[in-house]
Amino acid sequence: MSIYVVGHKIPDSDSICGAIALAYLKNQIGEPAIATRLGEPSPETQFILDKFDFEAPELKLSYAGEQVYIVDHSEVTQAPDDIAEATIVGIVDHHKLGDLTTSTPLECWIRPVGCSNTVIKMMYDFYNVEIPKDIAGIMMCAILSDTVIFKSPTCTTADIRCVEALAEIAGIEDFKAVGMEMFNVKSDVKGAKPRELVMRDFKDFNMNDNLIGIGQLEVVDLSVFDDIKADLEADIAALKEEGNRHTVMLLLTDIMKEGSELLVVSDDADLSKKAYKIASENGRSWLPGVLSRKKQVVPPLQEVFA
Amino acid sequence: MSIYVVGHKIPDSDSICGAIALAYLKNQIGEPAIATRLGEPSPETQFILDKFDFEAPELKLSYAGEQVYIVDHSEVTQAPDDIAEATIVGIVDHHKLGDLTTSTPLECWIRPVGCSNTVIKMMYDFYNVEIPKDIAGIMMCAILSDTVIFKSPTCTTADIRCVEALAEIAGIEDFKAVGMEMFNVKSDVKGAKPRELVMRDFKDFNMNDNLIGIGQLEVVDLSVFDDIKADLEADIAALKEEGNRHTVMLLLTDIMKEGSELLVVSDDADLSKKAYKIASENGRSWLPGVLSRKKQVVPPLQEVFA
């Protein structure tokens, strides 16, 4: 029976590239595995897949009765809807430990690094399996994406060494240029509907039984949002109501200025002030230096809800 | 600030030896760490500590505000009482994934092998740190204990290779003889009070909001319990009431006959039949081939409570 290797809902490049890379590794060590996905690839991810000539993994939403290897999360809200009816055989991740539990022993490769693909590279090294050139390419891009080309505070020495090694395998000399090319694709929001943009990289968290949704858009220049910011705000307000969420946040991250504009709709008008010590005006605030949802946005929120 | 490395409540040899071995490794890689414990060493663990000339780790029950590396579990019920006020920086384990969660990224070295010390050996290999002779000895004993000298269905090739490597480092030729010596110490129940025996290796599990306590005594001959079985049963009944538990089980495991007598007191009179397909008489049943709480006793129970 094959293992399905799947990342989180609303997959990002780490989830999609990680599923492909890990499924390949598993097959090499004699454990049949199939990469799958829980949603459509983002434009950034599609750029990576096209660049290294990959098809997107199979779209598969139901896993009842199957063996599943989870990539890039350990949260029930981000996992397949019927994950409780599946057997989780492993988790590779780089986030806080979430609320997924299992009834049988499993393997967890979780490290406080910038990207799941950095951990997957450690798995290749552990099993002594050679990484094919094209898989090295997508792994490298996933790490450059998650670490914002090493600018994110989540980026570690391990991530940088890993990108350097993968770039060499992939035969890429200027990996930073590839990273910028990727972020330029990501910055193209023209013609996209507000909902499509809000959901491009959106994660739900269960914080002490409050559902908190947090989206993030990383661009090279925030001015691309000037004409659509009000529409984005209307959409996160709608999303809050539709999902009975306590709060929806949208981070508009400027990777060159290295900070984020935070848009918030919440049952608690003072939430962003409580969490980030910066008052918001009309649900907007500028958070200097904030690039990482996982390291800079989620933990202070968890403290507020603890 | 030092990291405290601590195993589960009612520590077994894996928890105590693992805390010592992991704290040593962390110190070697420049992360100051202190091994601690949540309870008294069992006679088996004391035998191991004495044999390789170690003091028991420091007894420490409160971890609020501290950094903690968790050994041999990922369950809230088995962790320090105030773990929610500590920062979990890592988990090394070989059980099902429990309900511990964190608000910040961490490292998890969890593998479906027979013993946490087998995973800790992988960590030594990863960091390329030499294992001192005496630490190799206690790690070896912990693996021989958890795998019942390789008889347990939880035992994997990785555990066997690991014991062989550690025995060589420790300069021990006949490691199976050391294992039998250890289990003979474990089989000495003379003079011990029923509560002391029941609690010697006892773990609580939260199964769908029901508290289930499961103790295990592994001996080389079950006849040592002939005169005290009724007292043990009276004690698990008392333990059930004291802790508002749904069920308390006690496994009397015969490591030579390779099976366990199961003593049960439960709110559900049919529980052991539902879980193990073997009817109990007066709360007793013989489970042939059952040596492992984690692999053979807990998962079927989880299914019943799912």
Coordinates of C-alpha atoms in Angstrom, one line a residue:
Chain A
M1 CA 0.0 0.0 0.0
S2 CA 1.4 3.4 -1.0
I3 CA 1.9 6.2 1.5
Y4 CA 0.4 9.5 0.5
V5 CA 2.7 12.5 1.1
V6 CA 0.7 15.6 1.5
G7 CA 1.2 19.2 2.6
H8 CA -1.3 21.6 4.2
K9 CA -4.5 23.1 2.9
I10 CA -4.0 26.0 0.5
P11 CA -0.6 24.6 -0.3
D12 CA 2.4 26.8 -0.6
S13 CA 5.6 26.0 -2.4
D14 CA 7.1 24.2 0.6
S15 CA 4.0 21.9 0.8
I16 CA 4.0 21.1 -2.9
C17 CA 7.8 20.8 -3.5
G18 CA 8.2 19.0 -0.2
A19 CA 5.5 16.4 -1.1
I20 CA 7.3 15.7 -4.4
A21 CA 10.8 15.6 -2.8
L22 CA 9.7 13.4 0.1
A23 CA 7.7 11.0 -2.1
Y24 CA 10.7 10.5 -4.4
L25 CA 12.9 9.8 -1.3
K26 CA 10.5 7.3 0.1
N27 CA 10.3 5.5 -3.2
Q28 CA 14.1 5.3 -3.4
I29 CA 14.2 3.6 0.1
G30 CA 11.7 1.0 -0.9
E31 CA 8.5 2.6 0.6
P32 CA 6.1 3.3 -2.3
A33 CA 4.8 6.8 -1.9
I34 CA 2.6 9.2 -4.0
A35 CA 2.8 13.0 -3.7
T36 CA -0.6 14.7 -3.4
R37 CA -2.0 18.1 -2.7
L38 CA -5.0 19.6 -0.9
G39 CA -5.5 22.6 -3.3
E40 CA -4.4 24.5 -6.3
P41 CA -0.7 25.6 -6.7
S42 CA -0.2 29.3 -6.2
P43 CA 1.3 31.3 -9.1
E44 CA 4.7 31.1 -7.3
T45 CA 4.5 27.4 -7.0
Q46 CA 3.4 27.0 -10.6
F47 CA 6.4 29.0 -11.6
I48 CA 8.7 26.6 -9.7
L49 CA 7.0 23.5 -11.2
D50 CA 7.3 24.9 -14.7
K51 CA 10.9 26.0 -14.3
F52 CA 12.0 22.5 -13.3
D53 CA 9.5 20.7 -15.6
F54 CA 7.2 19.0 -12.9
E55 CA 3.5 18.3 -13.0
A56 CA 1.6 19.4 -9.9
P57 CA 1.0 16.4 -7.6
E58 CA -2.4 14.7 -7.8
L59 CA -5.3 16.6 -6.1
K60 CA -6.6 14.3 -3.4
L61 CA -8.9 15.5 -0.6
S62 CA -9.9 12.3 1.2
Y63 CA -7.5 10.0 3.0
A64 CA -9.8 7.8 5.2
G65 CA -8.2 4.4 5.6
E66 CA -4.9 5.5 4.0
Q67 CA -1.4 5.9 5.3
V68 CA -0.4 9.6 5.2
Y69 CA 3.0 11.4 5.6
I70 CA 2.2 15.0 6.6
V71 CA 4.4 17.8 5.2
D72 CA 4.8 21.3 6.6
H73 CA 2.3 21.4 9.5
S74 CA 1.0 19.5 12.5
E75 CA -2.3 21.3 12.9
V76 CA -5.7 19.6 12.5
T77 CA -7.1 22.8 10.9
Q78 CA -4.5 22.6 8.1
A79 CA -4.7 18.8 7.5
P80 CA -7.0 16.8 5.3
D81 CA -10.6 17.0 6.6
D82 CA -10.7 13.2 7.3
I83 CA -7.2 12.9 8.7
A84 CA -8.7 11.3 11.9
E85 CA -9.7 8.3 9.8
A86 CA -6.2 8.0 8.3
T87 CA -3.0 6.6 9.8
I88 CA -0.3 9.3 10.1
V89 CA 3.0 7.5 9.5
G90 CA 5.2 10.6 9.7
I91 CA 5.4 14.3 9.9
V92 CA 8.1 16.6 8.5
D93 CA 7.7 20.2 9.6
H94 CA 9.4 23.3 10.9
H95 CA 6.5 25.0 12.8
K96 CA 5.3 24.9 16.4
L97 CA 3.9 21.6 17.4
G98 CA 0.1 21.5 16.6
D99 CA -2.8 19.4 17.8
L100 CA -2.5 16.4 15.4
T101 CA -2.3 13.2 17.5
T102 CA -2.0 9.6 16.4
S103 CA -2.9 6.2 17.9
T104 CA 0.2 4.5 16.7
P105 CA 4.0 5.3 16.8
L106 CA 5.2 7.4 13.9
E107 CA 8.3 9.3 12.7
C108 CA 8.5 13.1 13.2
W109 CA 11.3 15.1 11.6
I110 CA 10.6 18.5 13.0
R111 CA 13.3 21.2 13.3
P112 CA 13.2 24.9 14.1
V113 CA 14.5 25.9 10.7
G114 CA 13.2 28.1 7.9
C115 CA 11.6 25.5 5.7
S116 CA 10.4 21.8 5.6
N117 CA 12.5 21.2 2.6
T118 CA 15.6 21.9 4.7
V119 CA 14.5 19.0 6.9
I120 CA 13.8 16.9 3.9
K121 CA 17.4 17.5 2.7
M122 CA 18.5 16.1 6.1
M123 CA 16.4 13.0 5.4
Y124 CA 18.1 12.5 2.1
D125 CA 21.4 12.8 3.8
F126 CA 20.4 10.4 6.6
Y127 CA 19.3 7.8 4.0
N128 CA 22.2 8.6 1.8
V129 CA 20.0 9.0 -1.3
E130 CA 21.2 11.2 -4.1
I131 CA 19.0 14.2 -4.9
P132 CA 18.1 14.4 -8.7
K133 CA 18.9 17.8 -10.3
D134 CA 15.3 18.8 -10.9
I135 CA 14.2 17.9 -7.3
A136 CA 17.2 19.9 -5.9
G137 CA 15.8 22.8 -7.9
I138 CA 12.3 22.8 -6.5
M139 CA 13.6 22.2 -2.9
M140 CA 16.0 25.1 -3.3
C141 CA 13.1 27.4 -4.5
A142 CA 10.9 26.3 -1.6
I143 CA 13.6 27.3 0.9
L144 CA 14.2 30.6 -0.9
S145 CA 10.5 31.3 -0.7
D146 CA 10.0 30.3 3.0
T147 CA 13.1 32.2 4.1
V148 CA 12.3 35.3 1.8
I149 CA 15.7 34.8 0.3
F150 CA 17.4 34.5 3.7
K151 CA 15.8 37.7 5.0
S152 CA 13.2 36.1 7.3
P153 CA 14.1 35.8 11.0
T154 CA 13.1 32.2 10.6
C155 CA 16.2 31.6 8.3
T156 CA 18.9 29.6 9.9
T157 CA 22.5 28.6 8.9
A158 CA 21.1 25.2 8.1
D159 CA 18.8 26.7 5.5
I160 CA 21.5 28.8 3.9
R161 CA 23.9 25.8 3.7
C162 CA 21.1 23.7 2.3
V163 CA 20.3 26.2 -0.5
E164 CA 24.0 26.4 -1.4
A165 CA 24.2 22.6 -1.6
L166 CA 21.0 22.2 -3.6
A167 CA 21.9 25.0 -6.0
E168 CA 25.2 23.2 -6.7
I169 CA 23.3 19.9 -7.4
A170 CA 20.8 21.8 -9.6
G171 CA 23.6 23.6 -11.5
I172 CA 22.3 27.0 -10.6
E173 CA 24.9 29.7 -10.1
D174 CA 22.9 32.7 -9.0
F175 CA 20.3 31.3 -6.7
K176 CA 19.4 34.8 -5.4
A177 CA 18.4 35.9 -8.9
V178 CA 16.1 32.8 -9.2
G179 CA 14.7 33.9 -5.8
M180 CA 14.0 37.4 -7.0
E181 CA 12.4 36.1 -10.2
M182 CA 10.1 34.0 -8.0
F183 CA 9.1 36.9 -5.8
N184 CA 8.4 39.0 -8.8
V185 CA 6.0 36.4 -10.0
K186 CA 4.5 36.4 -6.5
S187 CA 4.2 40.2 -6.6
D188 CA 1.9 40.1 -9.7
V189 CA -1.5 40.6 -8.2
K190 CA -3.1 42.3 -11.3
G191 CA -6.4 40.8 -12.3
A192 CA -6.7 38.6 -9.3
K193 CA -10.0 38.7 -7.3
P194 CA -9.7 39.8 -3.6
R195 CA -10.7 36.3 -2.3
E196 CA -8.1 34.7 -4.5
L197 CA -5.4 36.9 -3.1
V198 CA -6.5 36.5 0.5
M199 CA -6.6 32.7 0.1
R200 CA -3.3 32.4 -1.7
D201 CA -1.4 31.7 1.5
F202 CA -3.9 31.4 4.2
K203 CA -3.8 29.3 7.4
D204 CA -6.3 28.7 10.1
F205 CA -5.2 28.2 13.7
N206 CA -7.1 26.9 16.7
M207 CA -6.1 29.1 19.6
N208 CA -7.7 28.0 22.8
D209 CA -10.9 27.1 20.8
N210 CA -10.9 30.4 18.9
L211 CA -10.5 30.0 15.1
I212 CA -8.0 32.5 13.8
G213 CA -7.2 32.8 10.1
I214 CA -4.0 34.5 8.9
G215 CA -3.2 35.2 5.3
Q216 CA 0.0 36.6 3.9
L217 CA 1.0 38.2 0.6
E218 CA 4.7 38.8 0.1
V219 CA 5.6 41.3 -2.6
V220 CA 8.6 43.4 -3.7
D221 CA 6.6 46.6 -3.4
L222 CA 3.5 47.2 -1.3
S223 CA 2.2 49.8 -3.8
V224 CA 0.7 47.0 -5.8
F225 CA -2.1 46.9 -3.1
D226 CA -2.9 50.6 -3.2
D227 CA -6.0 50.3 -5.3
I228 CA -7.3 47.1 -3.8
K229 CA -6.6 47.4 -0.1
A230 CA -10.2 48.3 0.7
D231 CA -11.4 45.3 -1.3
L232 CA -9.1 43.0 0.6
E233 CA -10.4 44.4 3.9
A234 CA -14.0 43.8 2.8
D235 CA -13.0 40.2 1.9
I236 CA -11.3 39.3 5.2
A237 CA -14.4 40.7 7.0
A238 CA -16.6 38.4 4.9
L239 CA -14.2 35.5 5.5
K240 CA -14.4 36.0 9.2
E241 CA -18.2 35.8 9.1
E242 CA -18.3 32.8 6.8
G243 CA -16.1 30.7 8.9
N244 CA -17.3 31.9 12.4
R245 CA -13.7 33.0 13.0
H246 CA -12.7 35.1 15.9
T247 CA -10.2 37.0 13.8
V248 CA -8.9 37.2 10.3
M249 CA -5.6 38.9 9.6
L250 CA -3.9 39.6 6.3
L251 CA -0.2 40.4 6.3
L252 CA 0.9 42.5 3.3
T253 CA 4.7 41.9 3.5
D254 CA 7.2 44.1 1.7
I255 CA 10.3 41.9 1.3
M256 CA 12.5 44.9 0.3
K257 CA 11.5 47.3 3.1
E258 CA 11.4 44.2 5.4
G259 CA 8.1 44.8 7.2
S260 CA 4.4 44.1 7.0
E261 CA 1.2 46.0 6.9
L262 CA -1.2 44.1 9.0
L263 CA -5.0 44.2 8.2
V264 CA -7.2 42.9 10.9
V265 CA -10.9 42.2 11.5
S266 CA -11.5 40.7 15.0
D267 CA -14.0 40.2 17.8
D268 CA -11.4 41.9 19.9
A269 CA -10.7 45.5 18.7
D270 CA -7.5 45.7 20.7
L271 CA -6.1 42.3 19.6
S272 CA -3.3 43.6 17.4
K273 CA -2.2 46.1 20.0
K274 CA -2.2 43.4 22.7
A275 CA -0.2 41.0 20.6
Y276 CA 2.2 43.4 18.8
K277 CA 2.3 46.5 21.0
I278 CA 1.4 48.6 18.0
A279 CA -2.0 50.3 17.8
S280 CA -3.9 49.8 14.6
E281 CA -5.8 52.6 12.9
N282 CA -9.0 51.5 11.2
G283 CA -7.7 47.9 11.4
R284 CA -4.4 48.7 9.7
S285 CA -0.9 48.9 11.3
W286 CA 2.7 48.8 10.1
L287 CA 4.8 46.2 11.7
P288 CA 8.5 47.0 11.0
G289 CA 10.8 44.0 10.6
V290 CA 7.9 41.5 10.6
L291 CA 8.3 39.0 7.8
S292 CA 7.4 35.8 9.4
R293 CA 3.9 34.6 10.2
K294 CA 5.2 31.6 12.1
K295 CA 7.9 33.3 14.2
Q296 CA 6.6 36.9 14.6
V297 CA 2.9 36.9 14.2
V298 CA 1.5 33.6 15.6
P299 CA 3.5 33.2 18.9
P300 CA 2.4 36.6 20.3
L301 CA -1.2 35.8 19.4
Q302 CA -0.9 32.4 21.1
E303 CA 0.2 34.3 24.2
V304 CA -2.9 36.5 24.1
F305 CA -5.2 33.6 23.8
A306 CA -3.3 31.4 26.3
Chain B
M1 CA 20.1 29.6 30.3
S2 CA 20.3 25.8 30.6
I3 CA 17.8 23.5 29.0
Y4 CA 16.3 20.9 31.4
V5 CA 16.1 17.4 29.8
V6 CA 13.3 15.4 31.4
G7 CA 11.5 12.1 30.8
H8 CA 7.9 11.2 31.8
K9 CA 6.3 10.9 35.2
I10 CA 7.0 7.7 37.0
P11 CA 10.3 7.5 35.1
D12 CA 11.4 4.2 33.5
S13 CA 15.0 3.4 32.5
D14 CA 14.5 5.0 29.1
S15 CA 13.4 8.3 30.6
I16 CA 16.3 8.4 33.2
C17 CA 19.1 7.1 30.9
G18 CA 17.8 9.1 28.0
A19 CA 17.8 12.4 30.0
I20 CA 21.4 11.7 31.1
A21 CA 22.5 10.8 27.5
L22 CA 20.8 13.7 25.8
A23 CA 21.9 16.3 28.4
Y24 CA 25.5 15.1 27.8
L25 CA 25.1 15.4 24.0
K26 CA 23.6 18.9 24.3
N27 CA 26.5 20.1 26.4
Q28 CA 28.9 18.7 23.9
I29 CA 27.4 20.7 21.1
G30 CA 27.4 23.9 23.1
E31 CA 23.9 24.0 24.5
P32 CA 24.1 23.9 28.3
A33 CA 21.7 21.2 29.5
I34 CA 20.8 19.6 32.8
A35 CA 19.2 16.1 33.2
T36 CA 16.3 16.0 35.6
R37 CA 13.6 13.5 36.6
L38 CA 10.0 13.6 37.7
G39 CA 10.1 10.7 40.2
E40 CA 12.2 8.0 41.9
P41 CA 14.2 5.6 39.8
S42 CA 12.8 2.1 39.7
P43 CA 14.9 -0.8 41.1
E44 CA 15.8 -1.7 37.5
T45 CA 16.9 1.9 36.7
Q46 CA 18.9 2.1 40.0
F47 CA 20.7 -1.2 39.0
I48 CA 21.7 0.4 35.7
L49 CA 22.8 3.7 37.3
D50 CA 24.9 1.7 39.9
K51 CA 26.4 -0.6 37.3
F52 CA 27.8 2.3 35.3
D53 CA 28.5 4.6 38.3
F54 CA 26.0 7.4 37.7
E55 CA 24.0 9.4 40.2
A56 CA 20.3 9.8 39.4
P57 CA 19.5 13.1 37.7
E58 CA 18.2 15.9 39.9
L59 CA 14.6 15.6 41.0
K60 CA 12.7 18.6 39.6
L61 CA 8.9 18.9 39.5
S62 CA 8.4 22.5 38.3
Y63 CA 9.5 23.9 35.0
A64 CA 7.5 27.2 34.7
G65 CA 9.5 29.8 32.7
E66 CA 12.2 27.2 31.8
Q67 CA 13.3 25.6 28.5
V68 CA 12.6 21.9 28.5
Y69 CA 13.6 19.1 26.2
I70 CA 11.0 16.3 26.6
V71 CA 12.2 12.6 26.6
D72 CA 10.2 9.5 25.9
H73 CA 6.6 10.9 25.6
S74 CA 4.5 13.6 24.0
E75 CA 1.5 13.4 26.3
V76 CA 0.3 16.2 28.7
T77 CA -0.7 13.6 31.3
Q78 CA 2.9 12.3 31.4
A79 CA 4.7 15.6 31.3
P80 CA 5.5 18.0 34.2
D81 CA 2.4 19.5 35.7
D82 CA 3.3 23.0 34.7
I83 CA 4.6 22.2 31.2
A84 CA 2.2 24.7 29.7
E85 CA 4.2 27.5 31.4
A86 CA 7.5 26.2 30.0
T87 CA 9.0 26.4 26.6
I88 CA 9.4 23.0 25.0
V89 CA 12.4 23.3 22.8
G90 CA 12.5 19.6 21.7
I91 CA 11.0 16.1 22.0
V92 CA 12.8 12.8 21.5
D93 CA 10.3 9.9 21.6
H94 CA 9.2 6.6 20.1
H95 CA 5.5 6.6 21.0
K96 CA 2.3 7.7 19.3
L97 CA 2.0 11.5 18.9
G98 CA 0.3 12.8 22.0
D99 CA -1.4 16.1 22.9
L100 CA 1.5 18.3 23.9
T101 CA 1.5 21.4 21.7
T102 CA 3.8 24.4 21.6
S103 CA 3.6 28.1 20.7
T104 CA 7.0 28.2 19.0
P105 CA 8.9 26.0 16.6
L106 CA 10.9 23.1 18.2
E107 CA 12.8 20.0 17.2
C108 CA 11.1 16.6 17.3
W109 CA 13.2 13.4 16.9
I110 CA 10.4 10.8 17.0
R111 CA 10.8 7.4 15.4
P112 CA 8.7 4.2 15.4
V113 CA 11.5 2.2 17.1
G114 CA 11.7 0.3 20.4
C115 CA 13.3 2.9 22.6
S116 CA 14.0 6.7 22.8
N117 CA 17.7 5.9 23.4
T118 CA 17.9 4.4 19.9
V119 CA 16.8 7.8 18.6
I120 CA 19.3 9.6 20.9
K121 CA 22.0 7.4 19.4
M122 CA 20.9 8.7 16.0
M123 CA 21.3 12.2 17.4
Y124 CA 24.9 11.5 18.5
D125 CA 25.6 10.2 15.0
F126 CA 24.0 13.3 13.4
Y127 CA 26.1 15.7 15.5
N128 CA 29.1 13.4 15.2
V129 CA 29.7 13.3 19.0
E130 CA 31.5 10.4 20.5
I131 CA 29.6 8.5 23.1
P132 CA 31.5 8.0 26.4
K133 CA 31.8 4.3 27.6
D134 CA 29.5 4.7 30.6
I135 CA 26.8 6.6 28.7
A136 CA 26.9 3.9 26.0
G137 CA 26.3 1.4 28.8
I138 CA 23.2 3.1 30.2
M139 CA 21.8 3.7 26.7
M140 CA 22.3 0.0 25.9
C141 CA 20.5 -1.1 29.0
A142 CA 17.6 1.2 28.4
I143 CA 17.1 -0.3 24.9
L144 CA 17.4 -3.9 26.3
S145 CA 14.7 -2.9 28.8
D146 CA 12.3 -1.3 26.4
T147 CA 12.6 -4.0 23.8
V148 CA 12.6 -6.9 26.4
I149 CA 16.0 -8.0 25.1
F150 CA 14.7 -7.8 21.5
K151 CA 11.6 -9.9 22.2
S152 CA 9.1 -7.1 22.1
P153 CA 7.2 -6.5 18.8
T154 CA 8.3 -2.9 19.2
C155 CA 11.9 -4.0 18.6
T156 CA 13.3 -3.0 15.2
T157 CA 16.5 -3.7 13.3
A158 CA 17.6 -0.2 14.3
D159 CA 17.3 -1.1 18.0
I160 CA 19.4 -4.3 17.6
R161 CA 22.1 -2.5 15.6
C162 CA 22.2 0.2 18.2
V163 CA 22.6 -2.1 21.1
E164 CA 25.4 -3.9 19.3
A165 CA 27.2 -0.7 18.6
L166 CA 26.7 0.6 22.2
A167 CA 27.8 -2.7 23.7
E168 CA 31.0 -2.4 21.7
I169 CA 31.6 1.1 22.9
A170 CA 30.9 0.1 26.5
G171 CA 33.2 -2.9 26.2
I172 CA 30.4 -5.4 27.0
E173 CA 30.7 -8.8 25.3
D174 CA 27.5 -10.6 26.4
F175 CA 24.9 -7.9 26.4
K176 CA 22.0 -10.4 26.6
A177 CA 23.4 -11.6 29.9
V178 CA 23.4 -8.0 31.2
G179 CA 19.8 -7.8 30.0
M180 CA 18.8 -10.9 31.9
E181 CA 20.6 -9.7 35.0
M182 CA 18.5 -6.5 34.7
F183 CA 15.2 -8.4 34.3
N184 CA 16.0 -10.5 37.3
V185 CA 16.3 -7.3 39.4
K186 CA 13.0 -6.2 37.9
S187 CA 11.4 -9.6 38.9
D188 CA 12.2 -9.1 42.5
V189 CA 8.9 -8.0 44.0
K190 CA 9.4 -9.4 47.5
G191 CA 8.6 -7.0 50.3
A192 CA 7.2 -4.3 47.9
K193 CA 3.8 -2.8 48.7
P194 CA 1.0 -3.3 46.1
R195 CA 0.9 0.5 45.3
E196 CA 4.7 0.6 44.9
L197 CA 4.4 -2.3 42.4
V198 CA 1.4 -0.9 40.5
M199 CA 3.1 2.5 40.2
R200 CA 6.6 1.2 39.2
D201 CA 5.8 1.6 35.5
F202 CA 2.5 3.4 35.3
K203 CA 1.2 5.7 32.6
D204 CA -2.0 7.8 32.3
F205 CA -3.5 8.4 28.9
N206 CA -6.3 10.8 27.9
M207 CA -8.5 8.9 25.4
N208 CA -11.3 11.1 24.1
D209 CA -11.5 12.8 27.5
N210 CA -11.4 9.5 29.5
L211 CA -8.5 9.0 31.8
I212 CA -7.0 5.5 31.4
G213 CA -4.1 4.4 33.6
I214 CA -2.0 1.4 32.5
G215 CA 0.7 -0.2 34.6
Q216 CA 3.1 -2.9 33.6
L217 CA 5.3 -5.3 35.5
E218 CA 7.7 -7.4 33.4
V219 CA 9.1 -10.5 35.2
V220 CA 10.9 -13.7 34.2
D221 CA 8.2 -15.8 36.0
L222 CA 4.6 -14.8 36.7
S223 CA 4.5 -17.0 39.8
V224 CA 6.1 -14.2 41.8
F225 CA 2.6 -12.6 41.8
D226 CA 0.7 -15.7 43.0
D227 CA 0.3 -14.5 46.6
I228 CA -0.2 -10.8 45.9
K229 CA -2.5 -10.8 42.8
A230 CA -5.6 -10.0 44.9
D231 CA -3.8 -7.2 46.6
L232 CA -2.7 -5.7 43.3
E233 CA -6.3 -5.9 42.1
A234 CA -7.6 -4.1 45.2
D235 CA -5.0 -1.5 44.6
I236 CA -5.8 -0.7 41.0
A237 CA -9.5 -0.5 42.0
A238 CA -8.5 2.1 44.6
L239 CA -6.3 3.9 42.1
K240 CA -9.2 4.1 39.7
E241 CA -11.4 5.8 42.3
E242 CA -8.7 8.2 43.6
G243 CA -7.9 9.5 40.1
N244 CA -11.5 9.5 38.7
R245 CA -10.2 7.2 36.1
H246 CA -12.4 5.4 33.6
T247 CA -10.1 2.4 33.7
V248 CA -7.0 1.1 35.3
M249 CA -5.2 -1.8 33.8
L250 CA -2.2 -3.7 35.1
L251 CA -0.2 -5.9 32.7
L252 CA 1.7 -8.7 34.4
T253 CA 4.1 -9.6 31.6
D254 CA 6.0 -12.9 31.5
I255 CA 9.0 -12.2 29.3
M256 CA 10.0 -15.9 29.0
K257 CA 6.5 -17.2 28.1
E258 CA 6.0 -14.0 26.1
G259 CA 2.6 -13.0 27.1
S260 CA 0.8 -10.9 29.7
E261 CA -1.9 -11.4 32.3
L262 CA -4.2 -8.4 32.1
L263 CA -5.9 -7.2 35.3
V264 CA -8.7 -4.6 34.6
V265 CA -11.0 -2.4 36.6
S266 CA -13.2 -0.3 34.4
D267 CA -16.4 1.6 34.0
D268 CA -17.0 -0.6 31.0
A269 CA -17.1 -4.3 32.0
D270 CA -16.6 -5.4 28.4
L271 CA -13.7 -3.1 27.7
S272 CA -10.9 -5.7 27.5
K273 CA -13.1 -7.9 25.3
K274 CA -13.8 -5.0 23.0
A275 CA -10.2 -4.0 22.7
Y276 CA -8.4 -7.4 22.7
K277 CA -11.1 -9.9 21.5
I278 CA -10.4 -12.0 24.6
A279 CA -13.1 -12.2 27.4
S280 CA -11.9 -11.6 30.9
E281 CA -12.9 -13.6 33.9
N282 CA -13.3 -11.6 37.1
G283 CA -11.3 -8.9 35.5
R284 CA -8.4 -11.2 34.5
S285 CA -7.4 -12.4 31.1
W286 CA -4.3 -14.0 29.5
L287 CA -3.1 -12.2 26.3
P288 CA -0.7 -14.5 24.5
G289 CA 2.2 -12.7 22.7
V290 CA 1.4 -9.4 24.3
L291 CA 4.6 -7.8 25.6
S292 CA 4.2 -4.1 24.6
R293 CA 1.9 -1.6 26.2
K294 CA 2.6 0.9 23.5
K295 CA 2.1 -1.3 20.4
Q296 CA -0.3 -4.0 21.6
V297 CA -2.3 -2.5 24.5
V298 CA -2.8 1.2 23.8
P299 CA -3.7 1.3 20.1
P300 CA -6.7 -1.1 20.4
L301 CA -8.0 0.9 23.4
Q302 CA -7.6 4.1 21.4
E303 CA -9.8 2.5 18.7
V304 CA -12.5 1.6 21.3
F305 CA -12.6 5.2 22.6
A306 CA -12.3 6.9 19.2

